[in-house]
């Protein structure tokens, strides 16, 4: 069950760790989207956002954020200094620079939380958070924002594409990556790409195109069959968004056209699978149609906000591509070939081989950031 829990804490005459006078104003702490465990490389991963808003009349400095097991009190993860700065995004005109840890009056900061539990460890039933602050009255430490950890879906998805190799392009630390891009519709900000993956075809030499790299159709994955990941119903679709013949001729789109041509499937577990940037005229299914796992739905293209032909795929809680909350998903199986520790090497050189002892066959997992995989043909 998805929950939205917020906790507003008012500090009154509490003792500070440094012995300074206590702060006497409030910090609003909220976790809008409850996390669910995601299995990656044999470990359980939690990914979510902690929203912090300064309701006082003075600035505070964010010193530390700790994630605690709500019931046992154990510290599960902690972020401070440069690591905390890299995970923080301020909302609005008062946005802080990376070197500025201040949280100004009225400012909201989003802390992007990702951490792996130790191997063999189950996710806790619930979390809470401890925030270290420094203000004019000295240091203080507060706890709040309890949130229950959701149960993961038991649905194992089939491949969205055939064969490979495919680079699973995603990384939580990218400022403009899907993980950090909010969209606001109907008076609510959502993060549909929280767990999104951009699938880019790559060959054994690391190339992502043949011949002239500026020709759209020369990208290796262009026109590849896009497959249904489960038995499902088509609940949303768009075709007819134009595609340029060259990469350099591609233009920025309006927000509504950012997904390009797309399909959305209602999965049997109540979630929705979204496929974006599809080739114009390639959709083979209509809204209301039932599809079978492995069925060809459309072709990979270069429509919408796409820097090069690829398939954008994510799972969410709604049928509108940009107005839904992204949810974790796992595939029944895939073969892990390697990884790109530096994603700018993609298209220029081969991927990095697997470390000794790493299992190639992955079952019931999601691919790690910028890994290279093969699906069944």
Short mmCIF file of C-alpha atoms in Angstrom, two decimals:
data_model
loop_
_atom_site.label_atom_id
_atom_site.label_comp_id
_atom_site.label_asym_id
_atom_site.label_seq_id
_atom_site.Cartn_x
_atom_site.Cartn_y
_atom_site.Cartn_z
CA UNK A 1 0.00 0.00 0.00
CA UNK A 2 1.38 3.41 -0.95
CA UNK A 3 1.33 5.94 1.80
CA UNK A 4 2.10 9.62 2.06
CA UNK A 5 3.21 10.50 5.56
CA UNK A 6 4.40 13.87 6.81
CA UNK A 7 5.64 14.87 10.23
CA UNK A 8 5.95 18.49 11.36
CA UNK A 9 8.19 18.88 14.37
CA UNK A 10 8.12 21.88 16.68
CA UNK A 11 11.21 22.16 18.87
CA UNK A 12 10.55 23.69 22.29
CA UNK A 13 13.33 23.99 24.89
CA UNK A 14 15.04 20.75 23.86
CA UNK A 15 18.67 20.21 24.76
CA UNK A 16 21.08 20.44 21.81
CA UNK A 17 24.08 18.09 21.39
CA UNK A 18 26.49 21.01 21.66
CA UNK A 19 24.81 22.42 24.73
CA UNK A 20 23.72 25.59 22.93
CA UNK A 21 20.32 27.16 23.37
CA UNK A 22 17.63 25.09 21.72
CA UNK A 23 15.96 26.06 18.48
CA UNK A 24 12.33 27.01 18.93
CA UNK A 25 10.89 26.92 15.43
CA UNK A 26 9.74 24.17 13.11
CA UNK A 27 11.04 22.00 10.33
CA UNK A 28 8.53 20.16 8.17
CA UNK A 29 9.72 16.66 7.25
CA UNK A 30 7.86 14.50 4.76
CA UNK A 31 8.26 11.31 2.72
CA UNK A 32 5.59 11.75 0.00
CA UNK A 33 6.11 8.33 -1.58
CA UNK A 34 6.72 5.32 0.65
CA UNK A 35 9.63 3.15 -0.50
CA UNK A 36 9.42 -0.52 -1.43
CA UNK A 37 12.46 -2.82 -1.52
CA UNK A 38 14.08 -3.30 -4.92
CA UNK A 39 16.43 -6.22 -5.54
CA UNK A 40 19.65 -5.18 -7.32
CA UNK A 41 22.81 -7.31 -7.52
CA UNK A 42 21.60 -9.62 -4.78
CA UNK A 43 20.81 -6.86 -2.28
CA UNK A 44 17.64 -5.08 -1.20
CA UNK A 45 17.72 -1.39 -2.14
CA UNK A 46 15.49 1.40 -0.85
CA UNK A 47 14.98 4.55 -2.95
CA UNK A 48 12.79 7.49 -1.97
CA UNK A 49 12.82 11.23 -1.26
CA UNK A 50 12.86 13.11 2.05
CA UNK A 51 11.38 16.62 1.79
CA UNK A 52 12.61 19.20 4.32
CA UNK A 53 10.98 22.65 4.55
CA UNK A 54 12.14 25.48 6.81
CA UNK A 55 9.09 27.06 8.47
CA UNK A 56 11.19 29.33 10.68
CA UNK A 57 12.25 32.94 10.12
CA UNK A 58 15.98 32.15 10.16
CA UNK A 59 18.24 29.95 8.01
CA UNK A 60 19.54 26.60 9.19
CA UNK A 61 22.47 24.59 7.94
CA UNK A 62 21.77 20.95 7.13
CA UNK A 63 24.62 19.00 8.70
CA UNK A 64 23.48 15.37 8.49
CA UNK A 65 20.62 13.08 7.53
CA UNK A 66 20.40 9.61 9.11
CA UNK A 67 17.90 6.90 8.16
CA UNK A 68 16.85 4.76 11.13
CA UNK A 69 14.94 1.53 11.61
CA UNK A 70 11.83 2.98 13.23
CA UNK A 71 11.36 0.04 15.58
CA UNK A 72 14.91 -1.08 16.36
CA UNK A 73 16.60 2.32 16.13
CA UNK A 74 19.57 1.03 14.11
CA UNK A 75 21.16 3.50 11.70
CA UNK A 76 20.62 2.09 8.21
CA UNK A 77 22.27 4.92 6.24
CA UNK A 78 23.78 8.33 6.89
CA UNK A 79 24.69 11.27 4.65
CA UNK A 80 26.79 14.31 5.50
CA UNK A 81 29.18 16.79 3.89
CA UNK A 82 29.78 16.41 0.17
CA UNK A 83 27.66 13.26 -0.01
CA UNK A 84 24.64 15.03 1.47
CA UNK A 85 25.19 18.04 -0.82
CA UNK A 86 25.23 15.74 -3.86
CA UNK A 87 21.89 14.21 -2.81
CA UNK A 88 20.17 17.51 -2.14
CA UNK A 89 18.00 19.50 -4.52
CA UNK A 90 16.46 22.77 -3.43
CA UNK A 91 13.08 23.74 -4.84
CA UNK A 92 12.33 27.28 -5.97
CA UNK A 93 14.23 30.51 -6.45
CA UNK A 94 16.14 30.14 -3.18
CA UNK A 95 17.93 27.02 -4.46
CA UNK A 96 21.25 26.44 -2.75
CA UNK A 97 24.51 25.86 -4.58
CA UNK A 98 26.32 22.56 -3.91
CA UNK A 99 28.68 24.35 -1.52
CA UNK A 100 25.83 26.05 0.35
CA UNK A 101 24.25 23.88 3.04
CA UNK A 102 21.83 26.58 4.22
CA UNK A 103 18.11 25.90 4.32
CA UNK A 104 16.57 29.37 4.12
CA UNK A 105 13.21 30.47 5.54
CA UNK A 106 10.46 29.05 3.37
CA UNK A 107 12.87 26.91 1.34
CA UNK A 108 12.25 23.24 0.60
CA UNK A 109 15.10 20.81 0.06
CA UNK A 110 14.62 17.33 -1.34
CA UNK A 111 17.13 14.72 -0.19
CA UNK A 112 17.33 11.79 -2.61
CA UNK A 113 17.83 8.70 -0.51
CA UNK A 114 19.22 5.44 -1.92
CA UNK A 115 20.95 2.74 0.08
CA UNK A 116 21.43 -1.03 0.07
CA UNK A 117 20.69 -3.22 3.05
CA UNK A 118 23.41 -5.74 4.00
CA UNK A 119 23.27 -8.97 2.02
CA UNK A 120 20.70 -11.36 3.45
CA UNK A 121 18.99 -8.59 5.43
CA UNK A 122 15.26 -8.02 5.13
CA UNK A 123 13.86 -4.52 4.83
CA UNK A 124 12.56 -3.04 8.09
CA UNK A 125 8.83 -2.55 8.57
CA UNK A 126 9.22 1.21 8.83
CA UNK A 127 11.79 4.02 8.83
CA UNK A 128 12.28 7.31 10.61
CA UNK A 129 14.80 10.09 10.09
CA UNK A 130 17.25 12.07 12.20
CA UNK A 131 18.35 15.50 11.00
CA UNK A 132 21.44 17.36 12.26
CA UNK A 133 21.06 21.16 12.05
CA UNK A 134 23.13 24.22 12.84
CA UNK A 135 21.43 27.57 13.45
CA UNK A 136 22.11 30.88 15.15
CA UNK A 137 21.35 29.26 18.52
CA UNK A 138 23.75 26.38 17.98
CA UNK A 139 23.49 22.75 16.92
CA UNK A 140 20.44 20.61 17.29
CA UNK A 141 19.22 17.19 16.29
CA UNK A 142 15.63 16.19 15.60
CA UNK A 143 13.82 13.03 14.55
CA UNK A 144 10.67 12.53 12.52
CA UNK A 145 9.15 11.63 9.15
CA UNK A 146 8.19 8.05 10.03
CA UNK A 147 7.19 6.02 6.99
CA UNK A 148 6.14 2.42 6.55
CA UNK A 149 8.09 0.39 3.98
CA UNK A 150 5.72 -0.95 1.31
CA UNK A 151 5.61 -4.56 0.25
CA UNK A 152 7.23 -5.11 -3.16
CA UNK A 153 5.19 -6.48 -6.03
CA UNK A 154 5.63 -10.19 -6.67
CA UNK A 155 5.12 -9.73 -10.42
CA UNK A 156 8.26 -10.61 -12.39
CA UNK A 157 8.35 -8.77 -15.71
CA UNK A 158 9.37 -10.20 -19.03
CA UNK A 159 11.86 -8.35 -21.25
CA UNK A 160 10.77 -5.06 -22.87
CA UNK A 161 13.11 -5.81 -25.79
CA UNK A 162 14.66 -8.88 -27.42
CA UNK A 163 18.29 -9.98 -27.33
CA UNK A 164 20.90 -7.28 -26.94
CA UNK A 165 23.33 -6.17 -25.77
CA UNK A 166 21.32 -3.36 -24.17
CA UNK A 167 22.79 -0.71 -21.87
CA UNK A 168 20.44 0.00 -18.96
CA UNK A 169 21.10 3.72 -18.69
CA UNK A 170 20.14 5.26 -15.35
CA UNK A 171 21.98 6.75 -12.39
CA UNK A 172 20.42 8.35 -9.29
CA UNK A 173 23.10 11.04 -8.95
CA UNK A 174 22.51 12.71 -12.34
CA UNK A 175 21.00 16.17 -11.72
CA UNK A 176 18.86 15.92 -14.88
CA UNK A 177 18.41 12.16 -14.80
CA UNK A 178 14.91 10.70 -14.52
CA UNK A 179 15.44 10.09 -10.81
CA UNK A 180 15.51 13.82 -10.03
CA UNK A 181 12.97 15.32 -12.42
CA UNK A 182 9.62 16.26 -10.89
CA UNK A 183 6.52 17.02 -12.94
CA UNK A 184 3.62 19.00 -11.50
CA UNK A 185 0.10 18.28 -12.77
CA UNK A 186 -3.28 18.71 -11.11
CA UNK A 187 -1.69 20.64 -8.26
CA UNK A 188 0.72 17.88 -7.23
CA UNK A 189 4.40 17.25 -7.92
CA UNK A 190 5.28 13.69 -8.90
CA UNK A 191 8.42 11.77 -9.85
CA UNK A 192 7.44 9.26 -12.57
CA UNK A 193 11.01 8.33 -13.49
CA UNK A 194 12.11 7.35 -9.99
CA UNK A 195 13.08 3.88 -11.26
CA UNK A 196 13.07 4.54 -15.03
CA UNK A 197 15.57 2.93 -17.39
CA UNK A 198 16.61 4.17 -20.84
CA UNK A 199 17.50 1.14 -22.97
CA UNK A 200 20.25 1.84 -25.51
CA UNK A 201 21.52 -0.79 -27.97
CA UNK A 202 25.31 -1.29 -27.96
CA UNK A 203 27.61 -3.70 -29.78
CA UNK A 204 30.62 -5.63 -28.46
CA UNK A 205 32.95 -2.79 -29.40
CA UNK A 206 30.84 -0.32 -27.45
CA UNK A 207 29.36 1.36 -30.53
CA UNK A 208 25.77 2.61 -30.50
CA UNK A 209 25.44 3.48 -34.20
CA UNK A 210 26.64 2.37 -37.64
CA UNK A 211 27.79 4.72 -40.40
CA UNK A 212 26.84 8.39 -40.07
CA UNK A 213 26.12 8.99 -36.34
CA UNK A 214 23.79 11.87 -37.17
CA UNK A 215 21.30 9.70 -39.02
CA UNK A 216 18.47 8.65 -36.71
CA UNK A 217 18.02 5.30 -38.44
CA UNK A 218 21.73 4.46 -37.98
CA UNK A 219 21.36 4.01 -34.20
CA UNK A 220 21.75 0.31 -33.45
CA UNK A 221 18.48 -0.09 -31.58
CA UNK A 222 16.36 1.95 -33.98
CA UNK A 223 13.24 0.06 -35.04
CA UNK A 224 13.72 -2.81 -32.56
CA UNK A 225 10.56 -4.59 -31.44
CA UNK A 226 9.16 -3.28 -28.16
CA UNK A 227 7.54 -6.09 -26.16
CA UNK A 228 4.77 -6.46 -23.60
CA UNK A 229 6.38 -7.25 -20.23
CA UNK A 230 3.28 -9.05 -18.94
CA UNK A 231 -0.23 -10.09 -19.86
CA UNK A 232 -1.94 -6.72 -19.65
CA UNK A 233 -4.42 -4.22 -21.05
CA UNK A 234 -3.50 -1.18 -23.15
CA UNK A 235 -4.91 1.82 -21.25
CA UNK A 236 -3.17 4.78 -22.92
CA UNK A 237 -1.43 5.37 -26.22
CA UNK A 238 -0.26 8.11 -28.55
CA UNK A 239 1.03 7.92 -32.10
CA UNK A 240 1.68 10.54 -34.74
CA UNK A 241 4.39 12.59 -33.01
CA UNK A 242 6.87 13.32 -35.80
CA UNK A 243 10.46 12.10 -35.86
CA UNK A 244 13.43 13.87 -37.45
CA UNK A 245 15.70 12.06 -39.89
CA UNK A 246 18.81 13.38 -38.11
CA UNK A 247 19.88 13.63 -34.50
CA UNK A 248 21.01 17.22 -35.01
CA UNK A 249 17.58 18.09 -36.41
CA UNK A 250 15.78 16.96 -33.27
CA UNK A 251 13.98 19.77 -31.45
CA UNK A 252 12.97 20.42 -27.86
CA UNK A 253 9.33 19.57 -27.21
CA UNK A 254 6.59 20.97 -25.04
CA UNK A 255 6.02 19.23 -21.73
CA UNK A 256 3.03 17.33 -23.06
CA UNK A 257 5.06 15.96 -25.97
CA UNK A 258 8.13 15.03 -23.90
CA UNK A 259 7.28 11.27 -23.90
CA UNK A 260 6.85 11.33 -27.68
CA UNK A 261 4.77 8.43 -28.95
CA UNK A 262 3.98 6.14 -26.04
CA UNK A 263 2.04 3.16 -24.73
CA UNK A 264 0.84 2.40 -21.21
CA UNK A 265 -0.14 -1.09 -20.04
CA UNK A 266 -2.24 -1.83 -16.96
CA UNK A 267 -0.38 -4.69 -15.28
CA UNK A 268 -2.24 -7.44 -13.40
CA UNK A 269 -0.88 -6.25 -10.02
CA UNK A 270 -2.42 -2.76 -10.31
CA UNK A 271 0.71 -1.00 -11.55
CA UNK A 272 1.26 0.56 -14.99
CA UNK A 273 4.12 0.00 -17.48
CA UNK A 274 5.02 2.96 -19.70
CA UNK A 275 6.99 2.84 -22.97
CA UNK A 276 8.13 6.18 -24.44
CA UNK A 277 9.84 7.63 -27.58
CA UNK A 278 8.27 5.07 -29.93
CA UNK A 279 8.72 5.29 -33.70
CA UNK A 280 5.82 7.07 -35.41
CA UNK A 281 3.37 4.77 -37.11
CA UNK A 282 4.75 1.68 -35.37
CA UNK A 283 2.08 1.09 -32.70
CA UNK A 284 0.38 -2.26 -33.29
CA UNK A 285 -2.15 -2.13 -30.45
CA UNK A 286 -5.02 0.10 -29.38
CA UNK A 287 -6.44 1.32 -26.08
CA UNK A 288 -8.69 -1.35 -24.60
CA UNK A 289 -6.86 -4.23 -26.27
CA UNK A 290 -5.54 -7.15 -24.21
CA UNK A 291 -1.94 -8.15 -24.91
CA UNK A 292 0.14 -11.18 -24.02
CA UNK A 293 3.59 -11.16 -22.47
CA UNK A 294 6.22 -11.09 -25.24
CA UNK A 295 3.82 -9.65 -27.83
CA UNK A 296 5.27 -6.95 -30.12
CA UNK A 297 3.66 -3.61 -29.27
CA UNK A 298 5.59 -1.05 -31.31
CA UNK A 299 9.11 -0.12 -32.45
CA UNK A 300 11.90 1.77 -30.70
CA UNK A 301 12.20 5.31 -32.02
CA UNK A 302 13.32 8.88 -31.41
CA UNK A 303 10.24 10.97 -30.62
CA UNK A 304 9.70 13.43 -27.78
CA UNK A 305 12.57 14.57 -25.54
CA UNK A 306 15.09 11.99 -26.66
CA UNK A 307 18.78 12.73 -27.25
CA UNK A 308 19.23 9.58 -29.37
CA UNK A 309 16.98 6.61 -30.26
CA UNK A 310 16.26 4.51 -27.17
CA UNK A 311 13.38 3.00 -25.23
CA UNK A 312 12.35 4.75 -22.04
CA UNK A 313 10.63 2.28 -19.71
CA UNK A 314 9.19 2.79 -16.25
CA UNK A 315 6.52 1.41 -13.94
CA UNK A 316 4.22 3.69 -11.97
CA UNK A 317 0.96 3.99 -10.04
CA UNK A 318 -1.01 5.65 -12.85
CA UNK A 319 -1.70 5.63 -16.57
CA UNK A 320 -0.51 9.19 -17.31
CA UNK A 321 3.21 9.05 -18.18
CA UNK A 322 4.21 12.30 -16.44
CA UNK A 323 1.49 12.48 -13.77
CA UNK A 324 2.21 9.29 -11.84
CA UNK A 325 4.62 8.16 -9.13
CA UNK A 326 7.39 5.84 -10.28
CA UNK A 327 7.49 2.40 -8.62
CA UNK A 328 10.22 -0.26 -8.47
CA UNK A 329 10.12 -3.25 -10.82
CA UNK A 330 12.18 -6.37 -11.46
CA UNK A 331 12.63 -8.70 -14.42
CA UNK A 332 12.20 -12.43 -14.27
CA UNK A 333 15.65 -12.96 -15.77
CA UNK A 334 18.41 -11.34 -17.79
CA UNK A 335 22.05 -12.03 -18.52
CA UNK A 336 24.51 -9.52 -17.08
CA UNK A 337 27.43 -8.80 -19.43
CA UNK A 338 29.23 -5.89 -17.79
CA UNK A 339 28.91 -2.25 -16.86
CA UNK A 340 29.89 1.29 -17.77
CA UNK A 341 31.32 2.93 -14.61
CA UNK A 342 31.61 6.11 -16.69
CA UNK A 343 28.58 6.42 -18.91
CA UNK A 344 30.34 8.87 -21.25
CA UNK A 345 32.30 5.81 -22.48
CA UNK A 346 29.12 4.36 -23.96
CA UNK A 347 29.43 4.63 -27.74
CA UNK A 348 33.20 5.05 -27.54
CA UNK A 349 34.64 1.88 -26.03
CA UNK A 350 33.63 -1.60 -24.78
CA UNK A 351 31.95 -2.01 -21.43
CA UNK A 352 33.87 -3.10 -18.34
CA UNK A 353 33.87 -6.86 -17.80
CA UNK A 354 32.24 -8.41 -14.76
CA UNK A 355 34.26 -8.84 -11.60
CA UNK A 356 35.46 -12.36 -10.94
CA UNK A 357 32.78 -14.52 -9.36
CA UNK A 358 29.86 -12.36 -10.47
CA UNK A 359 26.86 -14.40 -11.57
CA UNK A 360 25.87 -13.64 -15.16
CA UNK A 361 22.33 -14.97 -14.89
CA UNK A 362 20.24 -12.57 -12.80
CA UNK A 363 16.84 -13.67 -11.52
CA UNK A 364 14.15 -11.43 -10.06
CA UNK A 365 16.27 -8.28 -10.15
CA UNK A 366 16.55 -4.86 -11.74
CA UNK A 367 19.81 -4.02 -13.54
CA UNK A 368 22.22 -1.75 -11.71
CA UNK A 369 23.12 1.71 -13.04
CA UNK A 370 24.54 1.61 -16.57
CA UNK A 371 24.93 -2.14 -16.70
CA UNK A 372 24.88 -4.05 -20.00
CA UNK A 373 22.48 -6.95 -20.33
CA UNK A 374 21.09 -9.53 -22.74
CA UNK A 375 17.47 -10.65 -22.88
CA UNK A 376 16.22 -13.87 -24.43
CA UNK A 377 15.80 -13.62 -28.21
#
